[in-house]
XYZ file of C-alpha atoms in Angstrom:
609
model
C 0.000 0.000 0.000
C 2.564 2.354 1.007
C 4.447 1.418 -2.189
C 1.743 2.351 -4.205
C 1.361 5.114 -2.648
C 4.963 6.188 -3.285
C 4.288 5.085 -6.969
C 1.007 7.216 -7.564
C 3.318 10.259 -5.692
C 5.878 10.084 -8.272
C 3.512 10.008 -11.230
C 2.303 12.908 -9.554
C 5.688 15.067 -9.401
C 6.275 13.653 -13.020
C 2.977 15.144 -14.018
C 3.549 18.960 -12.233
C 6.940 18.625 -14.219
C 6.327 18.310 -17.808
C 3.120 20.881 -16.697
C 5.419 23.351 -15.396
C 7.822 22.485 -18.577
C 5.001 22.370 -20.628
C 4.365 26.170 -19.601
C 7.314 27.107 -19.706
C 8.222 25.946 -23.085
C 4.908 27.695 -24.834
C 6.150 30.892 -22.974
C 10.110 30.651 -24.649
C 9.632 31.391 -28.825
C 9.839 28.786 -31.236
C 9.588 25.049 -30.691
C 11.161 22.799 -28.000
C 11.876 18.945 -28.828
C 13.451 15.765 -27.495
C 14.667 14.013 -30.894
C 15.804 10.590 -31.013
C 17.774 8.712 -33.683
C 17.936 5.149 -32.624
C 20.499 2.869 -32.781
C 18.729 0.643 -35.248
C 18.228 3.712 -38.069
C 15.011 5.058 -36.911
C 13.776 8.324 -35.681
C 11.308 10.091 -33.625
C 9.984 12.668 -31.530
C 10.029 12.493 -27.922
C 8.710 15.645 -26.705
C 7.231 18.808 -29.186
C 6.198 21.984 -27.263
C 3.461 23.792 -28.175
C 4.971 25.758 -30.290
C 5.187 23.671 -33.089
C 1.808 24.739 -34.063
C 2.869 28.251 -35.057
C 6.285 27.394 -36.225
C 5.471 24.255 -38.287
C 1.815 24.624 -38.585
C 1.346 21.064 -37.201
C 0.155 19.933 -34.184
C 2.744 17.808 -31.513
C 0.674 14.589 -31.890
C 1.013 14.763 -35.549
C 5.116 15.582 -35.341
C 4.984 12.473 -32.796
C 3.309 9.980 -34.406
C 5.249 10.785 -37.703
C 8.581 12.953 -37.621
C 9.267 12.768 -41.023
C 6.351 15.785 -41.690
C 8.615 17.939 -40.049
C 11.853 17.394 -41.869
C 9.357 17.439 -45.417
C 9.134 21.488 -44.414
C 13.434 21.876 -45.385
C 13.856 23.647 -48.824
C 14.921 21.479 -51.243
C 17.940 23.657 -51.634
C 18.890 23.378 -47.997
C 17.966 19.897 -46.907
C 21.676 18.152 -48.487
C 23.142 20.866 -45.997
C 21.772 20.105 -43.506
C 22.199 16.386 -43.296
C 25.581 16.919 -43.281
C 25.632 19.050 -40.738
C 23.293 16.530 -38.681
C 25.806 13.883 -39.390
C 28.765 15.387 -37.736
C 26.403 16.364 -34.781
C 25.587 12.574 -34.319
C 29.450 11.363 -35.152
C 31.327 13.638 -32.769
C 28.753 14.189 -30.263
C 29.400 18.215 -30.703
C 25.835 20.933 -30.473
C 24.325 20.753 -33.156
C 23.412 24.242 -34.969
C 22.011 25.187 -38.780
C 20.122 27.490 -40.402
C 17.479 26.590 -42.987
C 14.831 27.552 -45.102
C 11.475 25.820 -44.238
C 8.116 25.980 -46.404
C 4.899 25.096 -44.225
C 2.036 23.229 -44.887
C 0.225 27.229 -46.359
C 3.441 28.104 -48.820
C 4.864 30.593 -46.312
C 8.566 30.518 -46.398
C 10.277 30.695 -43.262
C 13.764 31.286 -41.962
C 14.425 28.689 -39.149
C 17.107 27.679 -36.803
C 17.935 24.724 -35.078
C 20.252 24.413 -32.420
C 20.138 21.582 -29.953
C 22.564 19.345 -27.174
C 23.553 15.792 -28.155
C 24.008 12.736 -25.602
C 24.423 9.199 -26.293
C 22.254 6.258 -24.157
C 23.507 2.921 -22.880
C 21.495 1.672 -25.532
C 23.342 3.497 -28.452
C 20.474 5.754 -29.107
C 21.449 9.411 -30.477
C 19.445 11.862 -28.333
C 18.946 15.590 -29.509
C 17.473 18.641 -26.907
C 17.235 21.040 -28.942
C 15.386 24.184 -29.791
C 14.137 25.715 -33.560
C 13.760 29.268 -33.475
C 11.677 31.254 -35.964
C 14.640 33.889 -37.533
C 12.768 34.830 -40.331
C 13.014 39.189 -39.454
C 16.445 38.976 -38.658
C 17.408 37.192 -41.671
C 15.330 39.592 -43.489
C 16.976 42.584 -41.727
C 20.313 40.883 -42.651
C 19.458 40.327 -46.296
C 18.222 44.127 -46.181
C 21.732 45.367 -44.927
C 23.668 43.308 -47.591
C 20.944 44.604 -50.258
C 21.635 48.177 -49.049
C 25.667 47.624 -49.111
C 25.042 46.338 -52.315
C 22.897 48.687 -54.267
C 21.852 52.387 -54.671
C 19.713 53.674 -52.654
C 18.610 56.021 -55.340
C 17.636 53.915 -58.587
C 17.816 50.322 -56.379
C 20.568 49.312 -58.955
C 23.722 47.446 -57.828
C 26.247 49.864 -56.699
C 29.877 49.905 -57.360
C 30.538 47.070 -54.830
C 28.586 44.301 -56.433
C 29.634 45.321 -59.880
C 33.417 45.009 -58.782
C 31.971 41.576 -57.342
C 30.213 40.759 -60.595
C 33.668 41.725 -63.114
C 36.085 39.719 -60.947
C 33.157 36.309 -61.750
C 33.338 37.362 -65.205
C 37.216 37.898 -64.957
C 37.769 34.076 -63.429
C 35.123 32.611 -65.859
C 36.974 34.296 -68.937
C 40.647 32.727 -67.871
C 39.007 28.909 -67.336
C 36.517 29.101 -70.199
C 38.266 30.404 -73.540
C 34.742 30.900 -75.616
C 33.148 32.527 -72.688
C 32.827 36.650 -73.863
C 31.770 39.633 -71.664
C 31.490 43.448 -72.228
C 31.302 46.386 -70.002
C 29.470 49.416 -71.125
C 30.543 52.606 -69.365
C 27.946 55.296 -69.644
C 28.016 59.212 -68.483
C 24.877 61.402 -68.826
C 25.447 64.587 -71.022
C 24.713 67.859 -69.445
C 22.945 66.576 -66.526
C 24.441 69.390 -64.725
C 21.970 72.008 -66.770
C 18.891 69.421 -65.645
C 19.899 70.416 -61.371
C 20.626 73.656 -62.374
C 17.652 74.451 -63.779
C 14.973 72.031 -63.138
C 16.120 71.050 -59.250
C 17.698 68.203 -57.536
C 14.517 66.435 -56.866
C 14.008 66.692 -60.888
C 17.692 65.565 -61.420
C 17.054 62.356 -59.434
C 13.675 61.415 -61.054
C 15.019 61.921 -64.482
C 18.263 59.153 -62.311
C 15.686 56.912 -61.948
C 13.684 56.798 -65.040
C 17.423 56.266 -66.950
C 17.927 53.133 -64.521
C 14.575 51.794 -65.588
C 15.195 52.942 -68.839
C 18.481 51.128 -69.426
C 16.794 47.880 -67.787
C 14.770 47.612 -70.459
C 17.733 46.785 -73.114
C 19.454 44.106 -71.172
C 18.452 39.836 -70.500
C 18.405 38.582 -66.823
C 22.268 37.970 -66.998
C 23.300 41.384 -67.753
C 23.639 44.318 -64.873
C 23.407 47.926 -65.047
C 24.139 49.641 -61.784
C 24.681 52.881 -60.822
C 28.282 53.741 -59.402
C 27.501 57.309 -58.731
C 26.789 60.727 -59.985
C 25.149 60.441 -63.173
C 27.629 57.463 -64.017
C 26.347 53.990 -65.003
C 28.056 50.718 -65.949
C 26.664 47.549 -68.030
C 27.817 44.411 -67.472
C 27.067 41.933 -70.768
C 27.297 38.355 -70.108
C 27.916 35.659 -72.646
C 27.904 37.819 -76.119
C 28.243 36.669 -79.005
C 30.781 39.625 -80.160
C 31.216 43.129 -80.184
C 28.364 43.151 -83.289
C 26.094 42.054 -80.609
C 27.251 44.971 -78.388
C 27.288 47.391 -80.810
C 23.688 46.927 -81.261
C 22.779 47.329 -77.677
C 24.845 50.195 -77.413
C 23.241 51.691 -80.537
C 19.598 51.175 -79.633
C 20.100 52.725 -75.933
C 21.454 56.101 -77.702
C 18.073 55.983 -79.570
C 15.957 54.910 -77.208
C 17.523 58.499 -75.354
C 16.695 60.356 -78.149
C 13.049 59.900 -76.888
C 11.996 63.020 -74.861
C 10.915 62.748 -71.347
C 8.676 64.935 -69.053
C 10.302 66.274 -65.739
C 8.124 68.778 -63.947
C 6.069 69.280 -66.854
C 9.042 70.159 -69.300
C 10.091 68.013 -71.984
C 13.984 67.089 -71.418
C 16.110 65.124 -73.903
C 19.263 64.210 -72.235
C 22.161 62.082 -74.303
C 24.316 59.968 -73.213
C 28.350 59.032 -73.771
C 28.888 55.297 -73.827
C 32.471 53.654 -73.725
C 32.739 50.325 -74.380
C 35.187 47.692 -73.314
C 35.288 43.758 -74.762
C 36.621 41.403 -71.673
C 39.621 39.745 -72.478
C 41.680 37.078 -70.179
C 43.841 39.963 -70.432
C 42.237 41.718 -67.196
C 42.924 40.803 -64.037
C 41.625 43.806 -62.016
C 37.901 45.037 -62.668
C 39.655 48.084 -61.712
C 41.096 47.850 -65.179
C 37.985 47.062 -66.815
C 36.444 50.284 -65.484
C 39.330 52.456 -66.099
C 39.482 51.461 -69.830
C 35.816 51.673 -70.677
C 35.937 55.064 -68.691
C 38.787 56.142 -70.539
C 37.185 55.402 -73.869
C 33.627 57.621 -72.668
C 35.626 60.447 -72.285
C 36.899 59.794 -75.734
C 33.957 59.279 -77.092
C 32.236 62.215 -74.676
C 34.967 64.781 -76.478
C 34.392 63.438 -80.092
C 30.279 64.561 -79.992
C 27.047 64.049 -77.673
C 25.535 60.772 -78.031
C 28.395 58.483 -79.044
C 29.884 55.299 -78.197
C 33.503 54.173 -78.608
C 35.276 51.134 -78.365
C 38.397 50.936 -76.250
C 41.809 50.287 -77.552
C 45.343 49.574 -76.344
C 46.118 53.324 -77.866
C 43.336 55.197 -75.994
C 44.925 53.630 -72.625
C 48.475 54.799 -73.900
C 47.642 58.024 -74.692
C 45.910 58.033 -70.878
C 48.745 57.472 -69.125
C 50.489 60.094 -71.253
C 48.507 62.629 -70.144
C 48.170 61.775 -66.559
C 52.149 62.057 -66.800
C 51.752 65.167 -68.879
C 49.572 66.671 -65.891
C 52.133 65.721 -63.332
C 54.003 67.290 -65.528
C 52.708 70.443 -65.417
C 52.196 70.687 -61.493
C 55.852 70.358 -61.094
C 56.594 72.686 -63.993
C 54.087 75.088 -62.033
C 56.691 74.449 -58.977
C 59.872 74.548 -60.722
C 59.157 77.701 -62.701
C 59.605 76.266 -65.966
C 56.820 78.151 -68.159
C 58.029 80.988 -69.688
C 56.132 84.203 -71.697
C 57.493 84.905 -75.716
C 56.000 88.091 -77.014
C 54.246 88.246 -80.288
C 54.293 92.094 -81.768
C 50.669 93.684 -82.694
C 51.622 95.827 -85.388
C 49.180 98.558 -86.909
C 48.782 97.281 -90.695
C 47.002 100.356 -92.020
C 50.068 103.003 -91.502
C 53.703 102.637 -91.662
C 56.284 103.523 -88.873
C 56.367 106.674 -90.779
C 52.969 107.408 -91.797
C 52.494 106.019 -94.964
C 50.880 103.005 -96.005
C 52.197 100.254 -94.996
C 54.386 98.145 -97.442
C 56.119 94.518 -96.968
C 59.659 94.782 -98.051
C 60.915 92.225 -100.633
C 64.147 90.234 -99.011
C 64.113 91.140 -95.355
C 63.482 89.172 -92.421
C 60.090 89.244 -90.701
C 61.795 91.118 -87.353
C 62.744 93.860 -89.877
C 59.458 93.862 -91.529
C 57.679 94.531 -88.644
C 60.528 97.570 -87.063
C 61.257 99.058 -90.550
C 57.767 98.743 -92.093
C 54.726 99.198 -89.474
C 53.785 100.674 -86.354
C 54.249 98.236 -83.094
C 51.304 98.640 -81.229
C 52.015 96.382 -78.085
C 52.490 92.754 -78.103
C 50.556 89.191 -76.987
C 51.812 87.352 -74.064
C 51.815 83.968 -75.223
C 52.624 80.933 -72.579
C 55.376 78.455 -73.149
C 56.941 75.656 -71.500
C 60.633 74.934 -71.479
C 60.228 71.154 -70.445
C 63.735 69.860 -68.803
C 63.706 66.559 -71.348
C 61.080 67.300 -73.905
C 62.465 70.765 -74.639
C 59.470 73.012 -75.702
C 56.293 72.080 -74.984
C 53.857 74.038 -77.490
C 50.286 75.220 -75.661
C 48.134 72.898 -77.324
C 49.965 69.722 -76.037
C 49.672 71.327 -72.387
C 46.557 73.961 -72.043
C 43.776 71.888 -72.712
C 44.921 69.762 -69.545
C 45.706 72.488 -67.472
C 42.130 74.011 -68.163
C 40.367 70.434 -67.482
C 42.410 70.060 -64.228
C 42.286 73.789 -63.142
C 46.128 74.131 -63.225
C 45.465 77.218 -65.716
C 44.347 79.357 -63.051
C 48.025 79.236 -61.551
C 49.553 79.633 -64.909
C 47.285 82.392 -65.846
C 48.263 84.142 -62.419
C 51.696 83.810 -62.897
C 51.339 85.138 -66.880
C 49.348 88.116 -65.831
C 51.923 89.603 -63.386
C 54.888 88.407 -64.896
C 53.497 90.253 -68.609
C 52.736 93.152 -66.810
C 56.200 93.812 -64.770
C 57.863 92.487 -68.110
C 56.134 96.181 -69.442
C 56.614 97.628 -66.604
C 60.182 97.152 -67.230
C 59.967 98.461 -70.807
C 58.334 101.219 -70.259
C 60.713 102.202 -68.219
C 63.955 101.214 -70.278
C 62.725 102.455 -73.403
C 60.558 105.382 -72.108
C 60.879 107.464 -75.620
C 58.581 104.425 -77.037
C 55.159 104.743 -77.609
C 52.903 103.233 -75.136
C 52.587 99.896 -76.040
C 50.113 97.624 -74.691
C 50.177 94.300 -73.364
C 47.705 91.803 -74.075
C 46.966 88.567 -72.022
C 44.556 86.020 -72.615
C 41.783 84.570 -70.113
C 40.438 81.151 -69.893
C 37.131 80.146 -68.637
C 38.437 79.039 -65.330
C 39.824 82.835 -64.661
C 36.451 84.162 -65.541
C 34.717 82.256 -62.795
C 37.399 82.880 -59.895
C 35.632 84.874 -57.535
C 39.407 86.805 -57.145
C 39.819 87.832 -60.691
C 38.826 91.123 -59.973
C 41.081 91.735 -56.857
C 44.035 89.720 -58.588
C 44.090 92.287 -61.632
C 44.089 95.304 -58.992
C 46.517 93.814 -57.371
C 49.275 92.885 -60.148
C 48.425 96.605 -61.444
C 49.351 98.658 -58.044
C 52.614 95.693 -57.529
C 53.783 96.453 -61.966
C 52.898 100.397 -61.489
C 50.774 100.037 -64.480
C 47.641 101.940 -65.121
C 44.542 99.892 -66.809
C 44.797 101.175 -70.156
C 48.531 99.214 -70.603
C 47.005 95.942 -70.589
C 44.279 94.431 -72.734
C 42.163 90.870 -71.767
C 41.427 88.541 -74.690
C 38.018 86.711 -73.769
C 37.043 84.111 -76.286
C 32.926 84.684 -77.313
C 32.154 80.876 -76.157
C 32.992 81.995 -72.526
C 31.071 85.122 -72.998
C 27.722 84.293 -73.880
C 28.009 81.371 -71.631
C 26.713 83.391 -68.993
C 25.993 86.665 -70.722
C 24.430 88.555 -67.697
C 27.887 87.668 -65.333
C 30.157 88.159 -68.418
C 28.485 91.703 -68.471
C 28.811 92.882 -65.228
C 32.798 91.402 -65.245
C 33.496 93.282 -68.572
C 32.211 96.557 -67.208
C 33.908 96.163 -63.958
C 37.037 95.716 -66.375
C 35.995 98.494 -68.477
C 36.011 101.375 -65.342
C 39.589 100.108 -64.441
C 40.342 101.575 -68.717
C 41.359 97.924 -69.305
C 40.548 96.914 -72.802
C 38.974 94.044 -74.085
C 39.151 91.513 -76.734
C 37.229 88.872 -78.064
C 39.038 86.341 -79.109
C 38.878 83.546 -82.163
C 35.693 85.540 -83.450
C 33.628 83.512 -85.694
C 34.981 80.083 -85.018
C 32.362 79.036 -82.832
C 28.790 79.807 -81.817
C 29.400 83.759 -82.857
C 26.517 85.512 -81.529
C 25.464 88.720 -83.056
C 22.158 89.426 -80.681
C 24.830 89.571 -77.438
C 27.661 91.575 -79.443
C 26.243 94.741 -79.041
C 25.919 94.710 -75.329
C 29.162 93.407 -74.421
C 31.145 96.715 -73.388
C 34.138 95.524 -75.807
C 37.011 97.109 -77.568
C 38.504 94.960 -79.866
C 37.793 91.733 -82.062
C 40.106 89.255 -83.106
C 39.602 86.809 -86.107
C 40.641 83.226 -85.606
C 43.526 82.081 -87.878
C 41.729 79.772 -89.490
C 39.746 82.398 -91.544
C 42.949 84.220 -92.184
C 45.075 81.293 -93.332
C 42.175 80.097 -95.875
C 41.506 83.369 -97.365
C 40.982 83.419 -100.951
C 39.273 86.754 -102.673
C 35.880 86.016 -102.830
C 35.792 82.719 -100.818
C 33.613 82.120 -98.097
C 36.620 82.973 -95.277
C 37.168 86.217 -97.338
C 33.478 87.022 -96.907
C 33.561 86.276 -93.738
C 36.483 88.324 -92.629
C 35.042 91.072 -95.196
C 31.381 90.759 -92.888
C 33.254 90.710 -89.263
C 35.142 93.625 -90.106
C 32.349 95.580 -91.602
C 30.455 94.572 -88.101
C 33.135 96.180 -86.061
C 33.153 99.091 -87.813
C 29.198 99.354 -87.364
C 29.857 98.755 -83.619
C 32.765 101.083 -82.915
C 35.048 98.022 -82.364
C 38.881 97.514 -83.473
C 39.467 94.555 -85.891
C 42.633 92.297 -85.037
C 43.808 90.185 -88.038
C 46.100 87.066 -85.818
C 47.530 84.132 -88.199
C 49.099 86.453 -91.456
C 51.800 84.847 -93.215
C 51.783 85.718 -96.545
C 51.976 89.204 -97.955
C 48.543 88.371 -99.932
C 46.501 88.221 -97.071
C 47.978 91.474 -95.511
C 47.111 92.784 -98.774
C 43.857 91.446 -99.131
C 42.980 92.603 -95.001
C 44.209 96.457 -95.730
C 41.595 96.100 -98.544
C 39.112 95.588 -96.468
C 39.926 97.848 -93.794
C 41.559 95.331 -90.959
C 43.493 98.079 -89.150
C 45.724 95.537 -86.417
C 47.257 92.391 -86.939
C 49.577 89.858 -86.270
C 51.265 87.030 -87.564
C 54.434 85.608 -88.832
C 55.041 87.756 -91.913
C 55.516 90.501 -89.253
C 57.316 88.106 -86.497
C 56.746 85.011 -84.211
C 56.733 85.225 -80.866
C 60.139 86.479 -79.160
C 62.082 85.709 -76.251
C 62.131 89.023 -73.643
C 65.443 89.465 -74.051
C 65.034 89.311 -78.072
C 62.618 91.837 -77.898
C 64.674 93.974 -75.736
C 67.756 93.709 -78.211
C 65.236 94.782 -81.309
C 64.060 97.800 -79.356
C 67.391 98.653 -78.716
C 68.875 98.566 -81.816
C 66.006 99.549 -83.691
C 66.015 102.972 -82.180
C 62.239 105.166 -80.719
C 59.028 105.130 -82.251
C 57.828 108.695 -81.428
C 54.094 108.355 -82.554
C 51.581 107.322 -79.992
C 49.226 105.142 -81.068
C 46.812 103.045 -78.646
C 45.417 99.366 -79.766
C 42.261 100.034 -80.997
């Protein structure tokens, strides 16, 4: 009796424990278990909590009476995975813990894991306490990190990370599989600047996101586009055929841009400069990949809007020229190594003496210029004495310094160092006429914010008063901003500096702004001058600009004569300055010292313009 009673006790303390575990275990999220693999192969379910009914959408009796509609729920995908991982478990005794993808009984996908204790019985038998957690949100905020990391936030494309990731695959595949072909398209938006400018930021990114969509459109599942920043995006083709098949991507995306769109209720066309690169088991670096196709964009950016070029092994030579070149010029900027040469304005209406001017037969261009006209000042003109390369003409090293901004420093230098160079005549030869220095501008001087306070400055430091120095301001800078270029030429103007506008009619010459520029003087680009034939289309062209500036009060400058023909054929038409080599090429300092020495005073005084 008393035994039984201790029995029925037992059964009792038994029962208040798995109640008590019982409510515990439907209290602690996800599901609880007591798995057994048996020595003799087969499996099963000791103990489910409650929570299998949530997690696995099956009740504990069900999971206990048949275990094998639990492990059913592992995606395909994951289920080899995790057998392995349960093997080890049971082999070396060690905790057991995976992560899987389960899909219950309704379709809903879930993130689970599974971690659990292992112990073996007497008997042989496997035993697993374990405990499968429901991770789904915190895989979700995981996959939501690496998506971010990943991709734009912007357009949602891939960023610059997972394209790097993406080129290095393509890289590998392209050294082990010889017909496998790849291409990366590098594209940069034309004048996307002018769309935030004038239309907004919050414009400039829709019309970001419609070009991602956009672009999506021309490419297979296999391909990427993805944004890498800016208004910069990259295509990555997989598996082509050739660069025909490229080609005719590349070529339908520049028409599909062609198609207007409507931002804020404007219509916008916006082109686009594509460089294209075929990948080669050559690369090794996606770095490389990117730097080539970006290098051939550019090329293809400077050639005209809305083109595409292919990159070659030249385009990445000529690269790494200029970047050299540009170092180049930093140090030259350091080391004092650009100097001025002086090319004389003469007056080609009037002789030194008054008469008409006459080119002598059989003398030298110096003594053309000192025995035959009147020097009216001269044009500082930049040079660069490169320690190795010897000279260094400006159209090898301008256009770089005005891309990289170095021609601010150079300009600097060239204005003060013209000016005291006059300063210094004037004062040497003082029975001279006044002649007049003239020093040319580039866009980036225009926009410095100092320009003004610069040119007062190198005028009180020289001694010189405004009316010694002339500004040549080329018409595309000009009527780039036509109210600014305005109020800078007038603030030049009450200072008695003079100004020209240089390479007239050899780009977008417009007439409508000419008359409100406060101007003194226009030039005509050499390339009318050197072309000139009497009744051509550059002769009526010279003929029309000169008849203009007479109309408008303005001085004509003639720059590029060489042959006595077109000085003859420019007096005709009443061209009163020029310049050129028939009269002299630019001189050394000291050269022009030594010809104003010998060559004795010019008495008349005679101001350009």
């Amino acid at each position: 009796m008393r035994r039984e009673l201790g029995d029925a006790q037992v059964r009792i303390e038994r029962k208040q424990a798995q109640n008590l575990l019982q409510t515990l275990a439907s209290n602690i999220p996800g599901m609880i278990y007591t798995f057994v693999h048996h020595s003799h192969d087969s499996v099963a379910f000791e103990y489910i909590s409650l929570g299998c009914i949530e997690l696995l959408e099956l009740t504990s009796d069900k999971i206990l009476e048949n275990a094998s509609l639990c492990f059913a729920q592992i995606h395909i995908d994951d289920r080899a995975g995790c057998y392995v991982a349960a093997k080890e478990s049971a082999q070396t005794l060690k905790p057991f813990s995976y992560e899987c993808r389960l899909i219950t009984p309704s379709g809903k996908p879930k993130w689970v894991q599974a971690n659990a204790r292992l112990e073996c019985r007497e008997n042989g038998d496997i035993v697993w306490h374990g405990v499968l957690l429901d991770v789904s949100d915190r895989k979700q905020a995981q996959e939501l990190i690496i998506h971010n990391a990943l991709h734009d936030p912007l357009t949602n494309l891939p960023n610059r990370t997972l394209l790097v990731e993406r080129l290095e695959l393509a890289i590998n595949r392209a050294k082990r599989v010889k017909t496998y072909r790849y291409a990366v398209l590098f594209l940069d938006l034309d004048r996307f600047k002018v769309i935030n400018d004038s239309l907004g930021h919050l414009a400039g990114d829709q019309l970001l996101k419609t070009i991602a969509q956009k672009l999506k459109t021309h490419l297979r599942e296999v391909d990427l586009v993805a944004r890498i920043g800016g208004d910069e995006f990259v295509i990555m083709l997989e598996d082509i055929s050739g660069i025909e098949k490229v080609i005719q991507i590349t070529e339908r995306i520049l028409t599909d841009f062609e198609t207007p769109l409507i931002l804020n209720d404007s219509e916008v066309v916006i082109s686009t400069s594509i460089g294209i690169v075929l990948g080669t088991k050559d690369y090794s670096e996606a770095s490389d990949l990117l730097r080539d196709a970006d290098i051939a964009m550019y090329r293809a950016k400077a050639q005209e809007r809305s083109s595409y070029k292919v990159f070659n092994i030249k385009m990445h030579t000529q690269a790494v020229d200029r970047l050299t070149l540009e170092t180049d010029i930093r140090k030259a900027i350091e080391r004092e190594e650009f100097v001025i040469y002086y090319q004389p304005i003469v007056d080609i209406l009037s002789d030194a003496h008054g008469g008409q001017s006459q080119h002598v037969s059989g003398t030298s261009p110096t003594e053309t210029w000192l025995q035959g006209v009147r020097l009216i000042g001269f044009e500082a003109l930049v040079r660069w004495q490169h320690p190795t390369r010897g000279f260094v003409l400006p159209e090898e090293f301008v256009p770089i310094a005005e891309e990289t901004g170095l021609i601010v420093q150079i300009d600097r230098w060239m204005l003060y160092t013209a000016c005291q160079q006059l300063a210094n005549w004037k004062t040497k030869f003082a029975n001279h006429l006044p002649l007049k220095m003239s020093i040319n501008l580039s866009a980036q001087d225009i926009r410095q914010a100092s320009l003004l306070e610069d040119i007062d400055q190198t005028l009180a430091k020289t001694g010189l008063e405004g009316d010694s120095i002339a500004l040549e301001i080329t018409e595309s800078m000009l009527i780039e901003n036509i109210s600014s270029a305005i109020d800078l030429l007038t603030e030049l103007k009450a200072r008695k500096i003079q100004i020209t506008i240089d390479d007239f009619g050899s780009g977008y010459s417009s007439l409508n702004y000419l008359h409100r520029l406060p101007a003194d003087n226009l030039k005509i680009d050499r390339s009318f001058v050197s072309q000139m034939e009497e009744g051509n289309r550059n002769y009526q062209v010279v003929s029309t600009i000169i008849a203009l500036s007479n109309q408008l009060g303005l001085a004509v400058i003639a720059e590029g004569i060489e042959t006595p023909q077109q000085l003859h054929w420019l007096q005709q038409l009443g061209c009163k300055l020029g310049q050129g080599y028939l009269f002299s090429k630019p001189l050394s300092h000291e050269t022009v010292e030594a010809l104003l020495a010998q060559y004795g005073s010019v008495k008349e005084n005679c101001r350009l313009g």
